[in-house]
XYZ file of C-alpha atoms in Angstrom:
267
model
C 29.861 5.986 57.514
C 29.904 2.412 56.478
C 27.293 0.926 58.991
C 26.468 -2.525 57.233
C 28.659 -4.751 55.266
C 27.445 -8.080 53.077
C 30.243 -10.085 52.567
C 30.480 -13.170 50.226
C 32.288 -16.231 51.706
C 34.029 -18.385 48.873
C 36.812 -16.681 46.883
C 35.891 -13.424 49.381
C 36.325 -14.081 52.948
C 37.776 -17.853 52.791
C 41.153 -18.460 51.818
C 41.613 -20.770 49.025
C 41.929 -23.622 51.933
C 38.417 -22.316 53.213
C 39.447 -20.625 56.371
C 39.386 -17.035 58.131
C 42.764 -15.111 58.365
C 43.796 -13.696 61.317
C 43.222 -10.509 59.306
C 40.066 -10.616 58.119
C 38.500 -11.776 61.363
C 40.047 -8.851 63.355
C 38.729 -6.371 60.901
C 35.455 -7.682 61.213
C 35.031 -7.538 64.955
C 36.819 -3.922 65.249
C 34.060 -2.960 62.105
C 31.045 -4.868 64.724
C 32.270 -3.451 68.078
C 31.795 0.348 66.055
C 28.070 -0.791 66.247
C 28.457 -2.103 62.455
C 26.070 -5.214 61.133
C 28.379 -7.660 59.677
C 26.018 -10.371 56.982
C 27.529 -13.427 55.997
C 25.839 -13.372 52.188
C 26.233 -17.138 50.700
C 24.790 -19.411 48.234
C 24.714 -21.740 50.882
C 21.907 -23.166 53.171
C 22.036 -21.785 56.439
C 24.041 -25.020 57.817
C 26.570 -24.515 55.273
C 27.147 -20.774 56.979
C 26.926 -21.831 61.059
C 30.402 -23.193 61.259
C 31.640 -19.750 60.243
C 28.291 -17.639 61.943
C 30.310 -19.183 65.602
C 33.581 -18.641 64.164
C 32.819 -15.132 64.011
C 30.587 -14.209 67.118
C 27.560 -13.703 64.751
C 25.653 -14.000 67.768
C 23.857 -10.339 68.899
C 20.073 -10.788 68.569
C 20.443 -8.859 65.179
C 22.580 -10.644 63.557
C 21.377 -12.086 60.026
C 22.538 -14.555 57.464
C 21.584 -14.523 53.204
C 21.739 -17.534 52.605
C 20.939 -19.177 48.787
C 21.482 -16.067 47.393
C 19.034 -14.007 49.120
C 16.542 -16.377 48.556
C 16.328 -17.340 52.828
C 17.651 -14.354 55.281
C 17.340 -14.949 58.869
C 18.487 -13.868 62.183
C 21.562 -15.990 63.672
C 20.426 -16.530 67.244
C 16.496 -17.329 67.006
C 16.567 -18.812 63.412
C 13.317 -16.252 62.992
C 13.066 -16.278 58.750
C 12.789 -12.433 57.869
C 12.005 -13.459 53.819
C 11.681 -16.370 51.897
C 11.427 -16.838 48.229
C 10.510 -20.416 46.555
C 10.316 -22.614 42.877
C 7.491 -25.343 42.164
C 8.579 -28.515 42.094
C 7.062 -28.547 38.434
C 9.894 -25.952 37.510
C 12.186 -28.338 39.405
C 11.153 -30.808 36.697
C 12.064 -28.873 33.563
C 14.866 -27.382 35.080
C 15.802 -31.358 35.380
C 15.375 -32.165 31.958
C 17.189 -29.194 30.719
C 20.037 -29.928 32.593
C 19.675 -33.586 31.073
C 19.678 -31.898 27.249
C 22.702 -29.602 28.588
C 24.676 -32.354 29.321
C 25.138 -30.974 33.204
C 24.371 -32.723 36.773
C 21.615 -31.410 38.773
C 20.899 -30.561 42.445
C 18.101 -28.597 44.279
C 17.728 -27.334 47.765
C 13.907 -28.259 49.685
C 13.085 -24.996 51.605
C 13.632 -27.143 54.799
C 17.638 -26.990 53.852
C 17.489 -30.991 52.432
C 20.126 -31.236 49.433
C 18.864 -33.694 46.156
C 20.347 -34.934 43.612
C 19.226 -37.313 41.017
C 22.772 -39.038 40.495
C 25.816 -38.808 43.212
C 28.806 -37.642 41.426
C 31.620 -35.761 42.102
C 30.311 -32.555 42.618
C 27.982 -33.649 45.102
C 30.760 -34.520 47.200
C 32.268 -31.216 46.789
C 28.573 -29.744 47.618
C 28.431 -31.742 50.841
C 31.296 -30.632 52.313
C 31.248 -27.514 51.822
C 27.750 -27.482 53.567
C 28.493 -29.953 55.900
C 25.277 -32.031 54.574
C 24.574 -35.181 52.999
C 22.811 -35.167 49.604
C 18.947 -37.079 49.192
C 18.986 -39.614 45.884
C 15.737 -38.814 44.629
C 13.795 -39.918 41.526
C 12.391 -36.593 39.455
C 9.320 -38.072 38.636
C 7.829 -38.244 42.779
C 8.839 -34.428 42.759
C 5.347 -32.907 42.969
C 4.618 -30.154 40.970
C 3.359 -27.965 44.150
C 6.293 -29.127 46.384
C 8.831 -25.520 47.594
C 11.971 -25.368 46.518
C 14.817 -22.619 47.167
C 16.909 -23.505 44.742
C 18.305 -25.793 41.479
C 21.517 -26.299 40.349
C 23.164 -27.526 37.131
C 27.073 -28.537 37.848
C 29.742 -29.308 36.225
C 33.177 -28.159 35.024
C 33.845 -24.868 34.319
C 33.598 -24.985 30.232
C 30.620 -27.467 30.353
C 28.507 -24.406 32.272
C 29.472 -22.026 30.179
C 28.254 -23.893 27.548
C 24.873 -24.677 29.108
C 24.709 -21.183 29.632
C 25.058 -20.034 26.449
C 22.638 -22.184 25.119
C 20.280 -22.587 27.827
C 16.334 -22.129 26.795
C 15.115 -18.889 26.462
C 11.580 -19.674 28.563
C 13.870 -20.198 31.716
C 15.567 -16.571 31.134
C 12.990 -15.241 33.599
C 14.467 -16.431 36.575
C 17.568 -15.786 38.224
C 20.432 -17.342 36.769
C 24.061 -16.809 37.894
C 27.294 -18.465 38.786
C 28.169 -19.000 41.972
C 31.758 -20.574 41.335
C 33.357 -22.407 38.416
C 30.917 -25.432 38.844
C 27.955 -24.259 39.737
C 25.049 -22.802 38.011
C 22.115 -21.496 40.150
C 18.338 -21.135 39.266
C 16.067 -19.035 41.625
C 12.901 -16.719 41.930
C 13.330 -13.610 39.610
C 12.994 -12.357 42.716
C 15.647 -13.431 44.793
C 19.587 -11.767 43.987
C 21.752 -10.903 46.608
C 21.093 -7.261 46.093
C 18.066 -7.911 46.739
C 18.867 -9.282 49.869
C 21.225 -6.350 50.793
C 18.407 -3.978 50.231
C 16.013 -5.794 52.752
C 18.550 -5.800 55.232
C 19.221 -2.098 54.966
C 15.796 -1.196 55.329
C 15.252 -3.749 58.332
C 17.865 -1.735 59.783
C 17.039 1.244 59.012
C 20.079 2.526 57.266
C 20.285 4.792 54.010
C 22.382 3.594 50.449
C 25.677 5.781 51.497
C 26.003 3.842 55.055
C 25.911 -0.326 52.861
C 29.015 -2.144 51.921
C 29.167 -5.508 49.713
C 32.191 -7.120 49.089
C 32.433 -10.275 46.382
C 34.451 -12.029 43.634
C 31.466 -13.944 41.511
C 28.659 -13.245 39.501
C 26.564 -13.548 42.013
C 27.931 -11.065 44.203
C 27.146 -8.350 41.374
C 23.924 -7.799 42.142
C 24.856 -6.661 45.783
C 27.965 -4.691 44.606
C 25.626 -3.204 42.439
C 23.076 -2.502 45.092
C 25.621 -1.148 47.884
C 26.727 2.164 48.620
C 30.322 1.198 48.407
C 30.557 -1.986 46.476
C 34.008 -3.889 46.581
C 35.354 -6.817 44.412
C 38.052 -9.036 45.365
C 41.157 -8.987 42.824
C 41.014 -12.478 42.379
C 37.092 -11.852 41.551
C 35.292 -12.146 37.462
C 36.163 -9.060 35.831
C 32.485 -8.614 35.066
C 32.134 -8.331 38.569
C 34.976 -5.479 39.325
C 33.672 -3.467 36.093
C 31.271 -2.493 38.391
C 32.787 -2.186 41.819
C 33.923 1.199 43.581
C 36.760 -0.178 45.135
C 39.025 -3.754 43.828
C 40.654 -5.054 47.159
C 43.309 -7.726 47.332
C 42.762 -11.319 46.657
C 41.216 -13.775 49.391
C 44.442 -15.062 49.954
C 45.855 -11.762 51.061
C 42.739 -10.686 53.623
C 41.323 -8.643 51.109
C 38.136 -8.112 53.161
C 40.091 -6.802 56.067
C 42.029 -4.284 53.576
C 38.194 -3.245 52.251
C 37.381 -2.429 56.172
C 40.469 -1.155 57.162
C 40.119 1.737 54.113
C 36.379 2.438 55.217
C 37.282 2.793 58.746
C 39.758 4.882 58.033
C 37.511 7.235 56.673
């Protein structure tokens, strides 16, 4: 029995227009009122997530949030940080000036949830509201090189990260690097994956492999799906990412989360 799902939010849970379907949020409190632990898991700070942690009643004392990745968990109600996982500013710095060779923008998360950029452009807009947070202008060069950091971030379109991608330095191939949408391209801790995240969370709850769920649609998300007893893509998700996947749900525009926990309850 299915006693802890991870669930991404973008192209996953949110509608195309960002929102919760009837549906989906249904599912999800019929799946918590069977005594299940329902995560939020997100590239997104934590105040990117507590719009939809209220939306949803996230609210027991043992409720958690991954946020970045995995790279910040924490419980919902007390804001208590279970694990953390940072970069040096001085890796902030190259990761800068590879992004300048790359031909990409750059942001980076402070471990105290503060958004930078080093030049407003469009996707910082796009960044900001989907947070709900105002980006910092900041100059590279009064990052210091022992300042925390939770994340970086080249953007830009879709073909321009692939690119960067593809060509990106070896010497930075020992982090974590992964898509988290079309525009984005995330740098973290080797340590930090979503799956990673997943497995803390079912050993702080003291479940086994069978009783874990993750559902996602990016390249992110494969780590968890991975990691999960019963991993689930969405059908609107990379097809790197169902390759791996028990169980391909509908699209996020059809409540394919709620058709994931409907089929496990069922069981």
């Amino acid at each position: 029995m299915i006693k802890l799902i991870c669930c991404d939010l973008d192209g996953t849970l949110l509608t195309n227009d960002k929102q919760i379907t009837k549906e989906n949020y249904e599912a999800i409190q019929k799946f918590r009122q069977n005594g299940g632990h329902f995560v939020l898991a997100s590239g997104r700070p934590l105040a990117g997530v507590k719009p939809l942690i209220d939306k949803l009643n996230l609210n027991l004392d043992s409720d958690a949030t991954l946020t970045y990745n995995g790279g910040v968990i924490a419980l919902n109600n007390s804001g208590k940080v279970l694990s953390a996982h940072t970069i040096k500013g001085s890796l902030i710095k190259d990761l800068y000036y590879e992004s300048q060779r790359l031909h990409t923008n750059f942001h980076f998360f402070s471990n105290d949830g503060t958004l930078y950029t080093t030049h407003h452009n469009p996707y910082t807009q796009v960044e900001e509201r989907i947070n709900g947070i105002s980006a910092q202008l900041v100059d590279i060069n009064n990052i210091d090189d022992d300042d925390e950091f939770i994340k970086a971030m080249m953007v830009g379109e879709s073909e321009t990260l692939d690119n960067a991608k593809e060509k990106l330095n070896p010497k930075f191939l020992n982090l974590q690097v992964v898509r988290s949408s079309k525009i984005f391209l995330e740098f973290q801790s080797n340590d930090v994956s979503k799956g990673e995240g997943l497995k803390f969370l079912r050993d702080y709850y003291n479940l086994k492999d069978e009783e874990t769920m993750a559902i996602g649609d990016e390249e992110n998300d494969l780590s968890m799906i991975k990691a999960a007893g019963f991993g689930v893509a969405m059908q609107n998700g990379r097809d790197s990412v169902k390759k791996y996947a028990k169980y391909i749900t509908l699209s996020n525009e059809e409540s394919g989360v709620a058709y994931a926990i409907k089929k496990i309850l069922e069981n």
